[in-house]
Amino acid sequence: MTEALLVVDYTHDFVAEDGALTCGKPGQAIESKIVELCHSFKEADRVIVFPVDLHFREDPFHPESPLFPPHNIEGTLGRKLYGSLDHFYQENQDAVYWMDKRRYSSFAGTNLDQYLRERHVTTVHIVGVCTDICVLHTAVDAYNLGYQIIIHKDAVASFDPQGHEWALRHFETTLGAILK
Ligand code: ZN
C-alpha cells in the first residue's frame, strides 16, 4: 500500500485572519498538524502533493466568480501557503509536488490521478481546507477513482461548523474513509 499526502488549499486567502475567503480560527488551528504530517511523509519518502487553487484577475468565465469574492489570485499574497507550511515548502521543494488546480476537486482538470498512479499510490491522506468544499470534492473524486481515503480530523477545517461535521460523516459513512 503506497500512500500520499494531499494538502489542499492551505493558503493565506483561505486561512489567514485577513484572507479573502478565510476559514479563520479553525483553519489556523490545524497548521501544526499539517506541517507535522508533511515532515513525517517526507521522512518516510512518501508522495506529498500541494493542490493549490488558482484564479486570474477579472475572470468572468470561472464558475466560482459569481459565488465567491476574488481569492487565490495568481501572483498575490493570498495564494502564498499559510504560516509554517510556507516555511516547510521553501525548505523542502524537492519533496513536494505543487499542483495548480482550477476547481474544488484536486482531480478536476489536473494530472493528479496520473501522477499518483505512476507512483503506485493507492491510499490518499487528505488534509487542508475547506472540509466541506475542496477537501470534500477531492475525496469524492478519489473515491470514484478507487483510492482508499484517510481524513485527518484535526488537519481539516471549514468556516462552516455544520458543513464541517456533515462532511466528516460523509467521508466515513459514504466514501468509506478512515477518520484519524
Ligand atoms: Zn477558488
PDB file of C-alpha atoms and ligand atoms in Angstrom:
ATOM      1  CA  MET A   1       0.000   0.000   0.000  1.00  0.00           C
ATOM      2  CA  THR A   2       1.584   3.228  -1.152  1.00  0.00           C
ATOM      3  CA  GLU A   3       0.340   6.366   0.485  1.00  0.00           C
ATOM      4  CA  ALA A   4       0.314  10.030  -0.480  1.00  0.00           C
ATOM      5  CA  LEU A   5      -0.470  13.199   1.432  1.00  0.00           C
ATOM      6  CA  LEU A   6      -2.638  15.825  -0.274  1.00  0.00           C
ATOM      7  CA  VAL A   7      -2.532  19.235   1.418  1.00  0.00           C
ATOM      8  CA  VAL A   8      -5.453  21.089  -0.134  1.00  0.00           C
ATOM      9  CA  ASP A   9      -5.585  24.889  -0.429  1.00  0.00           C
ATOM     10  CA  TYR A  10      -3.746  25.800   2.763  1.00  0.00           C
ATOM     11  CA  THR A  11      -3.094  29.363   1.607  1.00  0.00           C
ATOM     12  CA  HIS A  12      -3.240  32.885   3.032  1.00  0.00           C
ATOM     13  CA  ASP A  13      -6.635  33.657   1.458  1.00  0.00           C
ATOM     14  CA  PHE A  14      -8.245  30.542   2.912  1.00  0.00           C
ATOM     15  CA  VAL A  15      -6.582  30.602   6.345  1.00  0.00           C
ATOM     16  CA  ALA A  16      -5.135  33.944   7.433  1.00  0.00           C
ATOM     17  CA  GLU A  17      -7.145  36.366   9.552  1.00  0.00           C
ATOM     18  CA  ASP A  18      -7.259  38.835   6.645  1.00  0.00           C
ATOM     19  CA  GLY A  19      -7.601  36.198   3.917  1.00  0.00           C
ATOM     20  CA  ALA A  20     -10.172  36.915   1.198  1.00  0.00           C
ATOM     21  CA  LEU A  21     -12.167  33.739   1.852  1.00  0.00           C
ATOM     22  CA  THR A  22     -10.845  32.641   5.198  1.00  0.00           C
ATOM     23  CA  CYS A  23     -11.794  29.743   7.450  1.00  0.00           C
ATOM     24  CA  GLY A  24     -10.414  31.870  10.278  1.00  0.00           C
ATOM     25  CA  LYS A  25      -9.503  30.319  13.623  1.00  0.00           C
ATOM     26  CA  PRO A  26     -10.466  26.708  12.754  1.00  0.00           C
ATOM     27  CA  GLY A  27      -8.183  26.944   9.706  1.00  0.00           C
ATOM     28  CA  GLN A  28      -5.309  28.404  11.731  1.00  0.00           C
ATOM     29  CA  ALA A  29      -5.718  25.746  14.416  1.00  0.00           C
ATOM     30  CA  ILE A  30      -4.697  22.904  12.046  1.00  0.00           C
ATOM     31  CA  GLU A  31      -1.392  24.474  10.951  1.00  0.00           C
ATOM     32  CA  SER A  32       0.937  22.499  13.203  1.00  0.00           C
ATOM     33  CA  LYS A  33      -0.782  19.161  12.497  1.00  0.00           C
ATOM     34  CA  ILE A  34      -0.497  19.711   8.734  1.00  0.00           C
ATOM     35  CA  VAL A  35       3.187  20.584   8.992  1.00  0.00           C
ATOM     36  CA  GLU A  36       3.807  17.602  11.298  1.00  0.00           C
ATOM     37  CA  LEU A  37       2.204  15.292   8.687  1.00  0.00           C
ATOM     38  CA  CYS A  38       4.340  16.858   5.954  1.00  0.00           C
ATOM     39  CA  HIS A  39       7.501  16.142   7.958  1.00  0.00           C
ATOM     40  CA  SER A  40       6.509  12.549   8.647  1.00  0.00           C
ATOM     41  CA  PHE A  41       5.648  11.888   4.977  1.00  0.00           C
ATOM     42  CA  LYS A  42       8.924  13.475   3.913  1.00  0.00           C
ATOM     43  CA  GLU A  43      10.921  11.370   6.359  1.00  0.00           C
ATOM     44  CA  ALA A  44       9.167   8.226   5.058  1.00  0.00           C
ATOM     45  CA  ASP A  45       9.973   9.320   1.483  1.00  0.00           C
ATOM     46  CA  ARG A  46       6.283   9.306   0.577  1.00  0.00           C
ATOM     47  CA  VAL A  47       4.474  11.365  -2.042  1.00  0.00           C
ATOM     48  CA  ILE A  48       3.398  14.856  -0.918  1.00  0.00           C
ATOM     49  CA  VAL A  49       1.154  16.976  -3.140  1.00  0.00           C
ATOM     50  CA  PHE A  50       0.034  20.566  -2.558  1.00  0.00           C
ATOM     51  CA  PRO A  51      -3.036  21.137  -4.754  1.00  0.00           C
ATOM     52  CA  VAL A  52      -3.499  24.925  -4.765  1.00  0.00           C
ATOM     53  CA  ASP A  53      -6.486  26.845  -6.104  1.00  0.00           C
ATOM     54  CA  LEU A  54      -5.533  29.214  -8.938  1.00  0.00           C
ATOM     55  CA  HIS A  55      -7.568  32.171 -10.121  1.00  0.00           C
ATOM     56  CA  PHE A  56      -6.883  35.027 -12.505  1.00  0.00           C
ATOM     57  CA  ARG A  57      -7.975  38.624 -12.063  1.00  0.00           C
ATOM     58  CA  GLU A  58     -11.303  39.613 -13.625  1.00  0.00           C
ATOM     59  CA  ASP A  59     -12.217  36.166 -14.881  1.00  0.00           C
ATOM     60  CA  PRO A  60     -15.931  36.162 -15.746  1.00  0.00           C
ATOM     61  CA  PHE A  61     -15.747  32.628 -17.117  1.00  0.00           C
ATOM     62  CA  HIS A  62     -14.780  30.858 -13.913  1.00  0.00           C
ATOM     63  CA  PRO A  63     -17.871  29.279 -12.305  1.00  0.00           C
ATOM     64  CA  GLU A  64     -16.789  30.473  -8.820  1.00  0.00           C
ATOM     65  CA  SER A  65     -16.787  34.127  -9.905  1.00  0.00           C
ATOM     66  CA  PRO A  66     -20.469  34.786  -9.088  1.00  0.00           C
ATOM     67  CA  LEU A  67     -20.282  32.671  -5.914  1.00  0.00           C
ATOM     68  CA  PHE A  68     -17.263  33.965  -4.002  1.00  0.00           C
ATOM     69  CA  PRO A  69     -15.202  37.134  -3.669  1.00  0.00           C
ATOM     70  CA  PRO A  70     -11.929  37.094  -5.621  1.00  0.00           C
ATOM     71  CA  HIS A  71      -9.360  34.799  -3.951  1.00  0.00           C
ATOM     72  CA  ASN A  72      -6.136  32.928  -4.613  1.00  0.00           C
ATOM     73  CA  ILE A  73      -5.301  35.244  -7.488  1.00  0.00           C
ATOM     74  CA  GLU A  74      -2.147  34.386  -9.410  1.00  0.00           C
ATOM     75  CA  GLY A  75       0.935  36.171  -8.054  1.00  0.00           C
ATOM     76  CA  THR A  76      -0.680  37.592  -4.906  1.00  0.00           C
ATOM     77  CA  LEU A  77      -0.010  37.092  -1.193  1.00  0.00           C
ATOM     78  CA  GLY A  78      -3.412  35.408  -0.992  1.00  0.00           C
ATOM     79  CA  ARG A  79      -2.042  32.435  -2.893  1.00  0.00           C
ATOM     80  CA  LYS A  80       1.026  32.014  -0.686  1.00  0.00           C
ATOM     81  CA  LEU A  81       0.985  28.991   1.624  1.00  0.00           C
ATOM     82  CA  TYR A  82      -0.038  29.895   5.166  1.00  0.00           C
ATOM     83  CA  GLY A  83       2.357  30.195   8.096  1.00  0.00           C
ATOM     84  CA  SER A  84       4.835  27.414   8.786  1.00  0.00           C
ATOM     85  CA  LEU A  85       3.582  25.366   5.834  1.00  0.00           C
ATOM     86  CA  ASP A  86       5.194  28.010   3.635  1.00  0.00           C
ATOM     87  CA  HIS A  87       8.482  27.529   5.536  1.00  0.00           C
ATOM     88  CA  PHE A  88       8.195  23.771   5.049  1.00  0.00           C
ATOM     89  CA  TYR A  89       7.671  24.273   1.328  1.00  0.00           C
ATOM     90  CA  GLN A  90      10.575  26.708   0.982  1.00  0.00           C
ATOM     91  CA  GLU A  91      12.905  24.207   2.647  1.00  0.00           C
ATOM     92  CA  ASN A  92      11.553  21.051   1.010  1.00  0.00           C
ATOM     93  CA  GLN A  93      10.528  21.967  -2.513  1.00  0.00           C
ATOM     94  CA  ASP A  94      12.157  18.808  -3.860  1.00  0.00           C
ATOM     95  CA  ALA A  95       9.870  16.678  -1.672  1.00  0.00           C
ATOM     96  CA  VAL A  96       6.622  18.391  -2.720  1.00  0.00           C
ATOM     97  CA  TYR A  97       4.643  18.368  -5.944  1.00  0.00           C
ATOM     98  CA  TRP A  98       2.967  21.813  -6.139  1.00  0.00           C
ATOM     99  CA  MET A  99      -0.073  21.446  -8.315  1.00  0.00           C
ATOM    100  CA  ASP A 100      -2.241  24.318  -9.542  1.00  0.00           C
ATOM    101  CA  LYS A 101      -5.911  23.464  -9.648  1.00  0.00           C
ATOM    102  CA  ARG A 102      -8.851  25.359 -11.102  1.00  0.00           C
ATOM    103  CA  ARG A 103     -11.809  23.637  -9.484  1.00  0.00           C
ATOM    104  CA  TYR A 104     -12.771  22.456  -5.996  1.00  0.00           C
ATOM    105  CA  SER A 105     -11.568  18.926  -6.669  1.00  0.00           C
ATOM    106  CA  SER A 106      -7.818  18.397  -6.899  1.00  0.00           C
ATOM    107  CA  PHE A 107      -8.524  15.829  -9.620  1.00  0.00           C
ATOM    108  CA  ALA A 108     -10.645  18.075 -11.885  1.00  0.00           C
ATOM    109  CA  GLY A 109      -8.651  19.106 -14.953  1.00  0.00           C
ATOM    110  CA  THR A 110      -5.287  18.139 -13.408  1.00  0.00           C
ATOM    111  CA  ASN A 111      -2.822  15.280 -13.859  1.00  0.00           C
ATOM    112  CA  LEU A 112      -3.128  14.230 -10.215  1.00  0.00           C
ATOM    113  CA  ASP A 113      -4.604  10.786 -10.892  1.00  0.00           C
ATOM    114  CA  GLN A 114      -1.853  10.032 -13.409  1.00  0.00           C
ATOM    115  CA  TYR A 115       0.809  11.404 -11.056  1.00  0.00           C
ATOM    116  CA  LEU A 116      -0.384   9.177  -8.188  1.00  0.00           C
ATOM    117  CA  ARG A 117      -0.807   6.047 -10.320  1.00  0.00           C
ATOM    118  CA  GLU A 118       2.697   6.415 -11.772  1.00  0.00           C
ATOM    119  CA  ARG A 119       3.938   6.249  -8.184  1.00  0.00           C
ATOM    120  CA  HIS A 120       1.661   3.291  -7.356  1.00  0.00           C
ATOM    121  CA  VAL A 121      -0.282   5.295  -4.785  1.00  0.00           C
ATOM    122  CA  THR A 122      -3.438   3.536  -3.615  1.00  0.00           C
ATOM    123  CA  THR A 123      -4.230   5.490  -0.438  1.00  0.00           C
ATOM    124  CA  VAL A 124      -4.583   9.255  -0.151  1.00  0.00           C
ATOM    125  CA  HIS A 125      -4.444  11.181   3.109  1.00  0.00           C
ATOM    126  CA  ILE A 126      -6.383  14.395   2.588  1.00  0.00           C
ATOM    127  CA  VAL A 127      -5.855  17.472   4.777  1.00  0.00           C
ATOM    128  CA  GLY A 128      -6.401  21.213   4.394  1.00  0.00           C
ATOM    129  CA  VAL A 129      -9.419  23.414   3.748  1.00  0.00           C
ATOM    130  CA  CYS A 130     -12.323  23.632   3.427  1.00  0.00           C
ATOM    131  CA  THR A 131     -13.569  20.311   4.776  1.00  0.00           C
ATOM    132  CA  ASP A 132     -16.937  20.657   3.028  1.00  0.00           C
ATOM    133  CA  ILE A 133     -15.768  22.214  -0.248  1.00  0.00           C
ATOM    134  CA  CYS A 134     -12.352  21.426  -1.744  1.00  0.00           C
ATOM    135  CA  VAL A 135     -11.471  18.581   0.635  1.00  0.00           C
ATOM    136  CA  LEU A 136     -14.935  17.076   0.046  1.00  0.00           C
ATOM    137  CA  HIS A 137     -14.822  17.324  -3.752  1.00  0.00           C
ATOM    138  CA  THR A 138     -11.294  15.903  -3.781  1.00  0.00           C
ATOM    139  CA  ALA A 139     -12.394  12.997  -1.584  1.00  0.00           C
ATOM    140  CA  VAL A 140     -15.428  12.242  -3.783  1.00  0.00           C
ATOM    141  CA  ASP A 141     -13.234  12.076  -6.882  1.00  0.00           C
ATOM    142  CA  ALA A 142     -10.641   9.958  -5.039  1.00  0.00           C
ATOM    143  CA  TYR A 143     -13.456   7.564  -4.107  1.00  0.00           C
ATOM    144  CA  ASN A 144     -14.718   7.372  -7.682  1.00  0.00           C
ATOM    145  CA  LEU A 145     -11.181   6.699  -8.915  1.00  0.00           C
ATOM    146  CA  GLY A 146     -10.770   3.830  -6.472  1.00  0.00           C
ATOM    147  CA  TYR A 147      -8.408   5.286  -3.883  1.00  0.00           C
ATOM    148  CA  GLN A 148      -8.592   4.442  -0.198  1.00  0.00           C
ATOM    149  CA  ILE A 149      -9.104   7.654   1.742  1.00  0.00           C
ATOM    150  CA  ILE A 150      -7.782   8.750   5.116  1.00  0.00           C
ATOM    151  CA  ILE A 151      -9.035  12.035   6.565  1.00  0.00           C
ATOM    152  CA  HIS A 152      -7.175  13.569   9.491  1.00  0.00           C
ATOM    153  CA  LYS A 153      -9.902  15.189  11.598  1.00  0.00           C
ATOM    154  CA  ASP A 154      -7.502  17.590  13.259  1.00  0.00           C
ATOM    155  CA  ALA A 155      -5.981  18.650   9.930  1.00  0.00           C
ATOM    156  CA  VAL A 156      -9.122  19.707   8.028  1.00  0.00           C
ATOM    157  CA  ALA A 157     -11.216  22.805   8.743  1.00  0.00           C
ATOM    158  CA  SER A 158     -14.060  24.953   7.468  1.00  0.00           C
ATOM    159  CA  PHE A 159     -15.635  28.353   8.087  1.00  0.00           C
ATOM    160  CA  ASP A 160     -18.929  26.448   8.411  1.00  0.00           C
ATOM    161  CA  PRO A 161     -19.068  24.203  11.527  1.00  0.00           C
ATOM    162  CA  GLN A 162     -22.178  22.365  10.338  1.00  0.00           C
ATOM    163  CA  GLY A 163     -20.701  21.780   6.898  1.00  0.00           C
ATOM    164  CA  HIS A 164     -17.515  20.516   8.555  1.00  0.00           C
ATOM    165  CA  GLU A 165     -19.390  17.995  10.697  1.00  0.00           C
ATOM    166  CA  TRP A 166     -21.588  16.882   7.804  1.00  0.00           C
ATOM    167  CA  ALA A 167     -18.561  16.316   5.578  1.00  0.00           C
ATOM    168  CA  LEU A 168     -16.749  14.267   8.259  1.00  0.00           C
ATOM    169  CA  ARG A 169     -19.779  11.971   8.487  1.00  0.00           C
ATOM    170  CA  HIS A 170     -19.994  11.757   4.703  1.00  0.00           C
ATOM    171  CA  PHE A 171     -16.313  10.775   4.382  1.00  0.00           C
ATOM    172  CA  GLU A 172     -16.792   7.932   6.816  1.00  0.00           C
ATOM    173  CA  THR A 173     -20.285   6.646   6.051  1.00  0.00           C
ATOM    174  CA  THR A 174     -20.474   7.233   2.296  1.00  0.00           C
ATOM    175  CA  LEU A 175     -16.923   7.291   0.979  1.00  0.00           C
ATOM    176  CA  GLY A 176     -15.624   4.589   3.327  1.00  0.00           C
ATOM    177  CA  ALA A 177     -12.845   6.846   4.509  1.00  0.00           C
ATOM    178  CA  ILE A 178     -10.865   6.190   7.658  1.00  0.00           C
ATOM    179  CA  LEU A 179     -11.087   9.164  10.018  1.00  0.00           C
ATOM    180  CA  LYS A 180      -7.925   9.613  12.062  1.00  0.00           C
TER     181      LYS A 180
HETATM  182 ZN    ZN B   1     -11.418  29.160  -5.870  1.00  0.00          ZN
END
